[in-house]
Tab-separated table of C-alpha atoms in Angstrom:
chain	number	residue	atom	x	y	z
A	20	UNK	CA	-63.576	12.991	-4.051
A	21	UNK	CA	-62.074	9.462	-2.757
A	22	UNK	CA	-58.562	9.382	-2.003
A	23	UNK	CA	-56.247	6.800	0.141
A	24	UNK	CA	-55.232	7.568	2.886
A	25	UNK	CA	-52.218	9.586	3.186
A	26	UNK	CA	-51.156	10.163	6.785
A	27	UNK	CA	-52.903	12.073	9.455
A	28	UNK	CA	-53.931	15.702	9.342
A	29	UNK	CA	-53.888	17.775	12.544
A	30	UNK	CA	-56.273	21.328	12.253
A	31	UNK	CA	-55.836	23.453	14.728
A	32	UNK	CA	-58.496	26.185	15.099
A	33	UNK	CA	-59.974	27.777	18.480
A	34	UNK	CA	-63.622	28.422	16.343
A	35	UNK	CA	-65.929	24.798	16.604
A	36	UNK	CA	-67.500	25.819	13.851
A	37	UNK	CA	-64.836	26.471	10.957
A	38	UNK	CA	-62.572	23.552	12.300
A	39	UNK	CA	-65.568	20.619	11.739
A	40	UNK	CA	-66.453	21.962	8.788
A	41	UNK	CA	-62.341	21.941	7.104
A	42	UNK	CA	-62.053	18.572	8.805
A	43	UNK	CA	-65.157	16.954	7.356
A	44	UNK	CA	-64.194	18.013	3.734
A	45	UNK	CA	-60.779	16.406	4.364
A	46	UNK	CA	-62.200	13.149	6.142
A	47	UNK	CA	-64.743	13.412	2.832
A	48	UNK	CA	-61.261	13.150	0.596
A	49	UNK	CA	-60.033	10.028	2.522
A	50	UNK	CA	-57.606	12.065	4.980
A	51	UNK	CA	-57.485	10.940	9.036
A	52	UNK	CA	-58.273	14.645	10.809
A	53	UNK	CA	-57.209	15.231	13.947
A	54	UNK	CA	-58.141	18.242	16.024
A	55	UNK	CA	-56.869	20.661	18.641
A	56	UNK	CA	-58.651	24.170	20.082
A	57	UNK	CA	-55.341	25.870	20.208
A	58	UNK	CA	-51.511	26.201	20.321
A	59	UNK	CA	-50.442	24.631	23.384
A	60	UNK	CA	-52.842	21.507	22.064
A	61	UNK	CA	-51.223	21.622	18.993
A	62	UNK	CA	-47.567	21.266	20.900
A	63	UNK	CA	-48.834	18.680	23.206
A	64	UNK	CA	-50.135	16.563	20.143
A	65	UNK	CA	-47.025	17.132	18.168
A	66	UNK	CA	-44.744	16.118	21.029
A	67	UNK	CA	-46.768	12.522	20.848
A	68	UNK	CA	-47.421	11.789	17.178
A	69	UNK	CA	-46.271	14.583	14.358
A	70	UNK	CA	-48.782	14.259	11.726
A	71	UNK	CA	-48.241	14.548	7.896
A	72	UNK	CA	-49.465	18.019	7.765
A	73	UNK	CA	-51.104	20.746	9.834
A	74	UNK	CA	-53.824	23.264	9.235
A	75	UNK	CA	-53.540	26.046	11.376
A	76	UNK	CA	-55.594	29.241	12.360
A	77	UNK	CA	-53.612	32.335	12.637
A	78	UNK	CA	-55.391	34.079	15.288
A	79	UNK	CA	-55.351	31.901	18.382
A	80	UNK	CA	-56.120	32.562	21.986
A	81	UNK	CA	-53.156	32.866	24.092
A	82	UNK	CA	-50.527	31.852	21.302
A	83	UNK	CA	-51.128	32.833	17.777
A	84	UNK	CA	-50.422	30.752	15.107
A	85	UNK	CA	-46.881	32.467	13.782
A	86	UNK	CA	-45.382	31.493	17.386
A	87	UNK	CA	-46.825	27.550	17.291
A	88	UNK	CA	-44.885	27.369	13.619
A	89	UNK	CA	-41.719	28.949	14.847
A	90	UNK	CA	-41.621	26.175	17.663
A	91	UNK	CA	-42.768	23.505	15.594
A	92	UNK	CA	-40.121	24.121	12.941
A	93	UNK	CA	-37.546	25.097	15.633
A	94	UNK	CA	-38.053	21.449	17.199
A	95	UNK	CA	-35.747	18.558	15.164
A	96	UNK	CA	-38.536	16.196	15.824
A	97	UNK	CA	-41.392	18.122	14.297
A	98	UNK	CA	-39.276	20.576	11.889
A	99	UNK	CA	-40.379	18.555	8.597
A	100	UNK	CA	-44.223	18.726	9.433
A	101	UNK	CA	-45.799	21.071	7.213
A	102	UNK	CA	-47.498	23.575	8.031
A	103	UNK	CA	-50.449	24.916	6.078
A	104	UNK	CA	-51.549	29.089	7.738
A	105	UNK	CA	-55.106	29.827	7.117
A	106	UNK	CA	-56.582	32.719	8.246
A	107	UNK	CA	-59.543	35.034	7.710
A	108	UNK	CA	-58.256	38.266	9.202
A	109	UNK	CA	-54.441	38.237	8.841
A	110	UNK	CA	-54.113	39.217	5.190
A	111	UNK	CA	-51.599	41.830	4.485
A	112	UNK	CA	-48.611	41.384	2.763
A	113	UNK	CA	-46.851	41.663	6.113
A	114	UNK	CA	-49.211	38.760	7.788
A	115	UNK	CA	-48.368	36.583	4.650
A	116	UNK	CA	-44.280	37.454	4.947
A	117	UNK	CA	-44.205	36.600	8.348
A	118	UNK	CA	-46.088	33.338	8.110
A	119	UNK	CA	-43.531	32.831	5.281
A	120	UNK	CA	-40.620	33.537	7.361
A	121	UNK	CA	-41.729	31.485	10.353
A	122	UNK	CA	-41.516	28.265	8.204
A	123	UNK	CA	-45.173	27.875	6.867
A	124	UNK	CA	-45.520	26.201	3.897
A	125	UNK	CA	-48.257	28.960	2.239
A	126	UNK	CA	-51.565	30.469	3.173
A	127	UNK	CA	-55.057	29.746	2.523
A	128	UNK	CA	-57.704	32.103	3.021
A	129	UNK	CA	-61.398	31.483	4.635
A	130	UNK	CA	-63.588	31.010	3.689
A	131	UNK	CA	-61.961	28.814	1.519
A	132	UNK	CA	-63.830	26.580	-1.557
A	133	UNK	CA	-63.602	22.546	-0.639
A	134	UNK	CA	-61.837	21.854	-3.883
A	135	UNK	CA	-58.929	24.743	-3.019
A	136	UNK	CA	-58.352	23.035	0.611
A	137	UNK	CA	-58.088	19.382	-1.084
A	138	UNK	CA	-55.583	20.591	-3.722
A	139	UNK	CA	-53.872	22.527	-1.607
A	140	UNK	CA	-53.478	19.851	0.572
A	141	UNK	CA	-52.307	17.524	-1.818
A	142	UNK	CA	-50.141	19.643	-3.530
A	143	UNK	CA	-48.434	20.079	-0.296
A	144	UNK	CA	-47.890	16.553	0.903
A	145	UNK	CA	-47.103	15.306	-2.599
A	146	UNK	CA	-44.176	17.968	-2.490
A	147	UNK	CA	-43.272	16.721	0.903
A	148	UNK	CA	-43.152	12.996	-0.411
A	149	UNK	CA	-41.490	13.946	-3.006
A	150	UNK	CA	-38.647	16.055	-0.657
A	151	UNK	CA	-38.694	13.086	1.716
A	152	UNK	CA	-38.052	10.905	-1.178
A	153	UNK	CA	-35.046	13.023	-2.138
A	154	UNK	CA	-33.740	13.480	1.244
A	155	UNK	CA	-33.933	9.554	1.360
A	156	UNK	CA	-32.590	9.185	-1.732
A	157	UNK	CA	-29.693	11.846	-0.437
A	158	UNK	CA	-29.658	9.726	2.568
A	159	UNK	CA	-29.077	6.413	0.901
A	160	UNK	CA	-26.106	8.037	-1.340
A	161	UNK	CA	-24.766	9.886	1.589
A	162	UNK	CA	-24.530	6.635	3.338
A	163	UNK	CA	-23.466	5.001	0.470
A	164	UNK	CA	-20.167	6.995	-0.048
A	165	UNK	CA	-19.915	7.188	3.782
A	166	UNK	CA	-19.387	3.335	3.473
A	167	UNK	CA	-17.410	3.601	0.053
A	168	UNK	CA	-15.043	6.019	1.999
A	169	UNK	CA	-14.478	3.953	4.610
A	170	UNK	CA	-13.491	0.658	2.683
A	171	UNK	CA	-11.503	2.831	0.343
A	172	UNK	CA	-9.703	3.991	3.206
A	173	UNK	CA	-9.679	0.250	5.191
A	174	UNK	CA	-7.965	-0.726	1.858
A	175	UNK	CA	-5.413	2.147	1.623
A	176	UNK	CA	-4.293	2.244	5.179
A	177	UNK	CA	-4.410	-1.882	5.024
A	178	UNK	CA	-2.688	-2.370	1.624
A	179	UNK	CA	0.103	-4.936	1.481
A	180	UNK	CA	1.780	-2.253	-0.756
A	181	UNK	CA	2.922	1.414	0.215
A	182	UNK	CA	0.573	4.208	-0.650
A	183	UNK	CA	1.193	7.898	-0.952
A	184	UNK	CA	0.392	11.098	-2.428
A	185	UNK	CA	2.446	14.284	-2.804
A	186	UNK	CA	2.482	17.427	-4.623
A	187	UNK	CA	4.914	17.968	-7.574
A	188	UNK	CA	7.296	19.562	-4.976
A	189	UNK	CA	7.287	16.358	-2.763
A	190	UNK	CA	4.767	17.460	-0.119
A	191	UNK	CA	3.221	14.480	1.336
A	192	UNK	CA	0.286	14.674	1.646
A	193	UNK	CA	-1.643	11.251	2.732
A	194	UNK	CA	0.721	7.965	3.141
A	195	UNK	CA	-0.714	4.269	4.405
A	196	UNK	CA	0.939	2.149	7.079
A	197	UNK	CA	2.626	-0.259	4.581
A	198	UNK	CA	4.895	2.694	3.291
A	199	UNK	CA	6.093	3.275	6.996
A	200	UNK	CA	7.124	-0.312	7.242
A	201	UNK	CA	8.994	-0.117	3.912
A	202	UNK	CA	10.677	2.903	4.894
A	203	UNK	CA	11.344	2.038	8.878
A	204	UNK	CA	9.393	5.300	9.876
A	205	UNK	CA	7.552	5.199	13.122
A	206	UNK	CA	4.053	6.378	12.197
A	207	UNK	CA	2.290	7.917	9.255
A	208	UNK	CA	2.348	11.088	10.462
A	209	UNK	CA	6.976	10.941	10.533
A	210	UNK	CA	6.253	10.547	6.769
A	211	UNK	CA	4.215	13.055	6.047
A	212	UNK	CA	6.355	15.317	8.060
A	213	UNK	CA	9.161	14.800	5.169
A	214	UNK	CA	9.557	15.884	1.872
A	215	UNK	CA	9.811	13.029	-0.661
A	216	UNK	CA	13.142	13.639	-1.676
A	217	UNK	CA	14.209	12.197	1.267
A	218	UNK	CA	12.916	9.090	0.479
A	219	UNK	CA	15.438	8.554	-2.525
A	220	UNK	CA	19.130	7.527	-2.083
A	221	UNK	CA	19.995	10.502	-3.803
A	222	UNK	CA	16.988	13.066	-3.460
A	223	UNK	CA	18.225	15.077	-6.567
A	224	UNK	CA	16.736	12.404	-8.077
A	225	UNK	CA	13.260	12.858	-7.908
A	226	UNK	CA	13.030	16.050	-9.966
A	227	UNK	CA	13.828	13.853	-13.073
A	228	UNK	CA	11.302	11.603	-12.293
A	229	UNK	CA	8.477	13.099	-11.913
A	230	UNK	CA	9.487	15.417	-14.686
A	231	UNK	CA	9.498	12.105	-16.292
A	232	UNK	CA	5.984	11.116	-15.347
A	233	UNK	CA	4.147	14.435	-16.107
A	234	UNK	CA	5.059	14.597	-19.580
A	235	UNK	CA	3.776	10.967	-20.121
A	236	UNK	CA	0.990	11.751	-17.615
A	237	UNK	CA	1.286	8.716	-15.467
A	238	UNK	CA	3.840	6.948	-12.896
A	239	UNK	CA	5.556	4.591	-15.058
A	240	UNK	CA	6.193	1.366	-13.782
A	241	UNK	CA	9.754	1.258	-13.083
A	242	UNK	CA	12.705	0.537	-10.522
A	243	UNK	CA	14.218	3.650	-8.616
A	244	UNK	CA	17.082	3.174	-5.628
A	245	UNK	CA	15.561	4.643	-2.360
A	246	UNK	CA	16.787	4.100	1.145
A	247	UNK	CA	14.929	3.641	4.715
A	248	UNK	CA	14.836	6.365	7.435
A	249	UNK	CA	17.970	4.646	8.981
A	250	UNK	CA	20.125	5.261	5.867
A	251	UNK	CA	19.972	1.512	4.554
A	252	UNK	CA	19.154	1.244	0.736
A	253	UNK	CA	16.414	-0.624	-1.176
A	254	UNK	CA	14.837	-1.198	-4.557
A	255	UNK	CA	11.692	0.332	-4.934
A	256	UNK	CA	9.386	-0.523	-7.956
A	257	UNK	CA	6.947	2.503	-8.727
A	258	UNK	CA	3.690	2.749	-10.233
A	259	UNK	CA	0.500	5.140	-10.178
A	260	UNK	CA	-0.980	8.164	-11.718
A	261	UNK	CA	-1.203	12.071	-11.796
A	262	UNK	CA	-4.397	13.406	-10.854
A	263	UNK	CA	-5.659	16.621	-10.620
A	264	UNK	CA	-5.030	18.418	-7.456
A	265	UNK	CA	-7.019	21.119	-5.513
A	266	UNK	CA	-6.890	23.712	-6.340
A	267	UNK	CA	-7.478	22.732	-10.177
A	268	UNK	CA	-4.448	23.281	-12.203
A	269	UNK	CA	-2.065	21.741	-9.209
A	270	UNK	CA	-1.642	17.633	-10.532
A	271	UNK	CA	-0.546	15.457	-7.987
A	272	UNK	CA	0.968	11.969	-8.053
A	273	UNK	CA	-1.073	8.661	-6.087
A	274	UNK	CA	2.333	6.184	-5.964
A	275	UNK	CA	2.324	2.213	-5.408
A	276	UNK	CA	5.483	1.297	-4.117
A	277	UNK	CA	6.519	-1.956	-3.726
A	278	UNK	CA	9.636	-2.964	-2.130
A	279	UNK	CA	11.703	-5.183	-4.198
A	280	UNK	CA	14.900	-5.477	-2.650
A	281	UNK	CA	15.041	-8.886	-1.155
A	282	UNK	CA	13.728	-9.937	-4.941
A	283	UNK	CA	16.760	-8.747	-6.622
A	284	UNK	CA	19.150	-9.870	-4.269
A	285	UNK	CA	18.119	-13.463	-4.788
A	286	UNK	CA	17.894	-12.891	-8.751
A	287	UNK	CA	21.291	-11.647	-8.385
A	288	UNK	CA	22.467	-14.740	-6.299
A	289	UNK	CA	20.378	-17.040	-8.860
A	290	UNK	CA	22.580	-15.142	-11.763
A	291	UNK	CA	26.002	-15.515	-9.362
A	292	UNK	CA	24.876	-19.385	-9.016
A	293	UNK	CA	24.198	-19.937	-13.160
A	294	UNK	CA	27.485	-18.027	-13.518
A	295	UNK	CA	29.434	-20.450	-11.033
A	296	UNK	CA	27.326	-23.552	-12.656
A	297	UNK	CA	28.817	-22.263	-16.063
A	298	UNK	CA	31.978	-22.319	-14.708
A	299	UNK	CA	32.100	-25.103	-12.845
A	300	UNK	CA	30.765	-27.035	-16.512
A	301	UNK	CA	34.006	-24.976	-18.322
A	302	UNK	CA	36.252	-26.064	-15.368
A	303	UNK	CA	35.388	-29.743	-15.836
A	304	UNK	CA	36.261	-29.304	-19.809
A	305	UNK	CA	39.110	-27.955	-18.749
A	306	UNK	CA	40.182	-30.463	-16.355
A	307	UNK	CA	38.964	-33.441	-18.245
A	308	UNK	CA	41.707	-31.983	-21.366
A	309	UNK	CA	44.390	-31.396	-18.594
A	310	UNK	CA	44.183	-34.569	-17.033
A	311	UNK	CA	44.769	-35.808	-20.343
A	312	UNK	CA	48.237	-33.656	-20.740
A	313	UNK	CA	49.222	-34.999	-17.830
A	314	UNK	CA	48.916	-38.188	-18.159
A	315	UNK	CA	51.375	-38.173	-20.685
A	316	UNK	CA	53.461	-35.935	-18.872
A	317	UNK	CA	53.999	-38.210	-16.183
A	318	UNK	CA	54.114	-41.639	-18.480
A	319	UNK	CA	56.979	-39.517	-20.505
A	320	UNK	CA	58.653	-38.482	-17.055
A	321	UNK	CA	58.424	-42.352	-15.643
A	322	UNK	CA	60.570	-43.296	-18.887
A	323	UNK	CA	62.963	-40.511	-18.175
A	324	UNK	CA	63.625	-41.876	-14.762
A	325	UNK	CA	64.370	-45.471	-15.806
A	326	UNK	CA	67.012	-44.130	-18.396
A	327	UNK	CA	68.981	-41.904	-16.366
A	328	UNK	CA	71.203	-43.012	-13.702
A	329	UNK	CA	69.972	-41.714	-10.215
A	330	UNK	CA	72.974	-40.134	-9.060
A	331	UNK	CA	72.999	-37.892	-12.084
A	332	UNK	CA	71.243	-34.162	-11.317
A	333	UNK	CA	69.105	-34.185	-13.871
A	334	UNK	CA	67.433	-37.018	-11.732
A	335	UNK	CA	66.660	-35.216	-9.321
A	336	UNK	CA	65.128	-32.511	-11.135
A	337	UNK	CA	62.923	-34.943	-12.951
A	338	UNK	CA	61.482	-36.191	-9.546
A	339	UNK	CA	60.429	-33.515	-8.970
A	340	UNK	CA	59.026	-32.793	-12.058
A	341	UNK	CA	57.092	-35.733	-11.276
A	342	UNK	CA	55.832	-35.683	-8.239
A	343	UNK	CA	54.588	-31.690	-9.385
A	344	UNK	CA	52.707	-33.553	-12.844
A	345	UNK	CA	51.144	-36.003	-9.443
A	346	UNK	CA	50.186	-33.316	-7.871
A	347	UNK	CA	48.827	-31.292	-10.425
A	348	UNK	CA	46.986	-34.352	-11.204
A	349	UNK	CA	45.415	-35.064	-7.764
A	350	UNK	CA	44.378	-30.925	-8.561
A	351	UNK	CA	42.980	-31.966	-11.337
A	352	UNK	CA	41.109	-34.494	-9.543
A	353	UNK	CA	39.634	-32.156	-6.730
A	354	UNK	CA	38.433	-29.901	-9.446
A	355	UNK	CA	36.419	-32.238	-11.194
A	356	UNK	CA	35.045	-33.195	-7.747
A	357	UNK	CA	34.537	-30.028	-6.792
A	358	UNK	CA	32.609	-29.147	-10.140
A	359	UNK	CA	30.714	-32.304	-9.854
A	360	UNK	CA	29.992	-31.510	-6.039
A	361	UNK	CA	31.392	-34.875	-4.971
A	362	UNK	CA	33.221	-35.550	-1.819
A	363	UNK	CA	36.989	-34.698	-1.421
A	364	UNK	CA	39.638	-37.174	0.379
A	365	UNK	CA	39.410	-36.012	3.905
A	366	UNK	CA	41.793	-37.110	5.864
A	367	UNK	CA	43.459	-36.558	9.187
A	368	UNK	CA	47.503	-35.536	7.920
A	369	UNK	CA	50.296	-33.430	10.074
A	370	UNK	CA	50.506	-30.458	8.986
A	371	UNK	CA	54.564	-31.169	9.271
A	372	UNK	CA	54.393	-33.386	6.762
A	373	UNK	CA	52.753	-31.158	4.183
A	374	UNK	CA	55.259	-28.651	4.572
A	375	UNK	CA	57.924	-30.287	4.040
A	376	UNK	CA	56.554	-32.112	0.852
A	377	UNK	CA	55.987	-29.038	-0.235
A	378	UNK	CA	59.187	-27.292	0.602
A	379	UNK	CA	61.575	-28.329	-2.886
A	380	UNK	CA	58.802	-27.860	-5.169
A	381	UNK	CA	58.337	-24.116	-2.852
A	382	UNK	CA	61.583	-23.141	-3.563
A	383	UNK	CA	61.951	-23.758	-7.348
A	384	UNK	CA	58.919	-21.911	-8.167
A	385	UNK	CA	59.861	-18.823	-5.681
A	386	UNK	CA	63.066	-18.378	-7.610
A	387	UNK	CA	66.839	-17.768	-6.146
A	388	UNK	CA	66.764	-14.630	-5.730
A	389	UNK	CA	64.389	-15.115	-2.259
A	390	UNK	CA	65.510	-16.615	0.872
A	391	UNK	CA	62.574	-19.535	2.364
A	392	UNK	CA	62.885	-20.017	5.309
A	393	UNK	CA	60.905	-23.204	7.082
A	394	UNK	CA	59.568	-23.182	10.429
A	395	UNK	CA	58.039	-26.536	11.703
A	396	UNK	CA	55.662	-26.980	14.298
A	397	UNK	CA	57.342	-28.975	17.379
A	398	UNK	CA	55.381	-32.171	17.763
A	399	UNK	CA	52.399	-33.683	15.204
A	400	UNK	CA	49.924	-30.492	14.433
A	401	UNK	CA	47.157	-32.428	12.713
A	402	UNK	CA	43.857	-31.715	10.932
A	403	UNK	CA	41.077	-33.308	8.785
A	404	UNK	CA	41.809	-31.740	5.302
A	405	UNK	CA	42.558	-32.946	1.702
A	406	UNK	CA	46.474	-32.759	1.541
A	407	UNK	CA	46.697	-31.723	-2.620
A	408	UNK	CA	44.404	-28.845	-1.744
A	409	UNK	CA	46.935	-27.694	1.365
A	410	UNK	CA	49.607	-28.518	-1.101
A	411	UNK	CA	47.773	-25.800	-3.334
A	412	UNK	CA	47.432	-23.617	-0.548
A	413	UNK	CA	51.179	-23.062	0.486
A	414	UNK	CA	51.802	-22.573	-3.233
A	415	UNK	CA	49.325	-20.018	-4.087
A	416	UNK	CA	50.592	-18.033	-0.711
A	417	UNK	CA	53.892	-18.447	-1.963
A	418	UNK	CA	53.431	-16.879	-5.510
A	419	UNK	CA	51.666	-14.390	-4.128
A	420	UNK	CA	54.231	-13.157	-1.418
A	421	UNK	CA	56.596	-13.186	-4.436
């Protein structure tokens, strides 16, 4: 009856006799026998090199055969060597419960057939390849998730994007290190100590929401306003999923969050800047047509002042008529540079000077019912400016106050 070799055998028996003749039938199948006289051998041979199996005698001198399997199966470094009782005297019911209960695998009784020890044999270390090759297998997936687990984790707490979970009553339950960042909180742990509620600008808030999100059964993506520990708002965009809870029956919500406040400030600003591009582009229209009127306004006034004799009043009044249409034209001017972003005339000017230029044209437009009064500085107080923008200036402060 060839067979390969599958691992060594160790048969323990204190009678010469019955242990050559079990270990010749199994070195006759192909097995590698060892053999020991009795159970302190058997402990000493174990402690060296556990075998694949072991045949052992019941009744032994000094320590019987139900004591050697409770201490083989009792030791972590022999526990999954098999142990196969067989015995010609112990062969009650009781013998064959307590061989059972000390860990053997079965019994075998002598004098027992060559054919019955061979398959018996086999049949045992075929089951125990076959249980190492699940515990392997069981090994292998163990390690497998152990690993999954751990870059799962590496990705959550490590995620450029905030990461939490919560019950439906805003429980936190798990949070990553990103969301603590978003939210100015000092350590995972601060966050978790919270209820969610607290994380939106107004916590009433969230009810809605994920109200919202169960009855569509996800996190839709969308904008919601939130604000940091400290108080200070921001634009959160949220997305994620319900998934069942524990127990069953209790859903609760995985959240992405992704802070998006710096994003729409600058799309705001980028809308503010088209708006102000828009009307700078109207303002130049605008200017361009009221240049035009007055440019005629000013040709029609020039003719006006060579007609009527200067000491008249009405000369006066055209003057300054005049020198308002030249003024509003030097506006005009400024505008179109301003809208075209090119440079204005800087100058250095005296202050004095401007306000008194602008002191007739002050008081005709604040009316005579209001008392100007001028106060000039003593002595030149100059500055780099444009002088029709100052001009502008004291005017605009003037209506106003009026």
């Amino acid at each position: 009856m060839p067979s390969d070799p599958q691992g060594a055998i160790l048969n323990v028996d204190d009678t010469e006799a019955s242990r050559h003749y079990k270990s010749g039938i199994l070195r006759q199948a192909g097995f590698v026998v060892h053999e020991v006289r009795n159970g302190v051998e058997a402990l000493e041979f174990l402690a060296q090199s556990p075998p694949a199996l072991m045949l052992l005698d019941v009744l032994l001198p000094g320590m019987d055969g139900f004591e050697v399997c409770r201490r083989v199966k009792a030791d972590p470094r022999t526990e999954h060597v098999p142990v196969l009782h067989i015995t010609a005297a112990c062969l009650t019911d009781a013998d064959w419960a307590r061989g059972l209960e000390v860990g053997a695998e079965t019994y075998l009784m002598e004098p027992v057939a060559p054919e019955v020890l061979i398959g018996t044999v086999r049949r045992v270390l075929h089951r125990r390849r076959v249980e190492d090759g699940l515990l392997r297998a069981q090994t292998r997936i163990l390690t497998s998730l152990q690993s999954s687990e751990a870059r799962y984790r590496a990705l959550f707490l490590h995620a450029p994007y905030g990461i939490y979970t919560a019950t439906l009553d805003g429980r936190v339950l798990t949070a990553n290190r990103a969301l603590t960042q978003i939210l100015g909180y000092a350590s995972v742990e601060a966050i978790t100590a919270v209820n969610a509620s607290a994380f939106y600008a107004d916590p009433s808030a969230r009810q809605p929401t994920v109200a919202r999100w169960l009855a569509q059964g996800r996190v839709e993506a969308g904008e919601v306003l939130w604000q940091r520990q400290n108080g200070d708002p921001l634009t959160a965009r949220l997305t994620g999923r319900v998934v069942a809870g524990t127990p069953p029956g209790e859903p609760t919500l995985e959240v992405f969050v992704e802070d998006v406040t710096e994003q729409r400030r600058l799309e705001a600003e980028n809308r503010q800047t088209q708006k102000m591009d828009a009307v700078g582009r109207l303002a130049t229209g605008i200017a361009h047509d009221f240049n035009n009127l007055l440019t005629a306004m000013l040709g029609y006034t020039d003719l006006m002042l060579e007609q009527i004799d200067p000491d008249k009043p009405i000369h006066e009044d055209l003057l300054q008529v005049h020198k308002a249409a030249t003024s509003a034209a030097a506006l005009t001017q400024q505008l179109l540079a301003f809208a075209r972003k090119q440079t204005l005339r800087m100058q250095v000017i005296d202050l004095n000077t401007i306000v008194k230029a602008s002191e007739h044209l002050i008081r005709r437009v604040i009316g005579e019912h209001v008392r100007v009064v001028v106060s000039l500085a003593d002595g030149t107080l100059a500055v780099n400016a444009d002088a029709v923008q100052l001009e502008q200036v004291l005017v605009n402060l003037v209506v106003n106050a009026r």
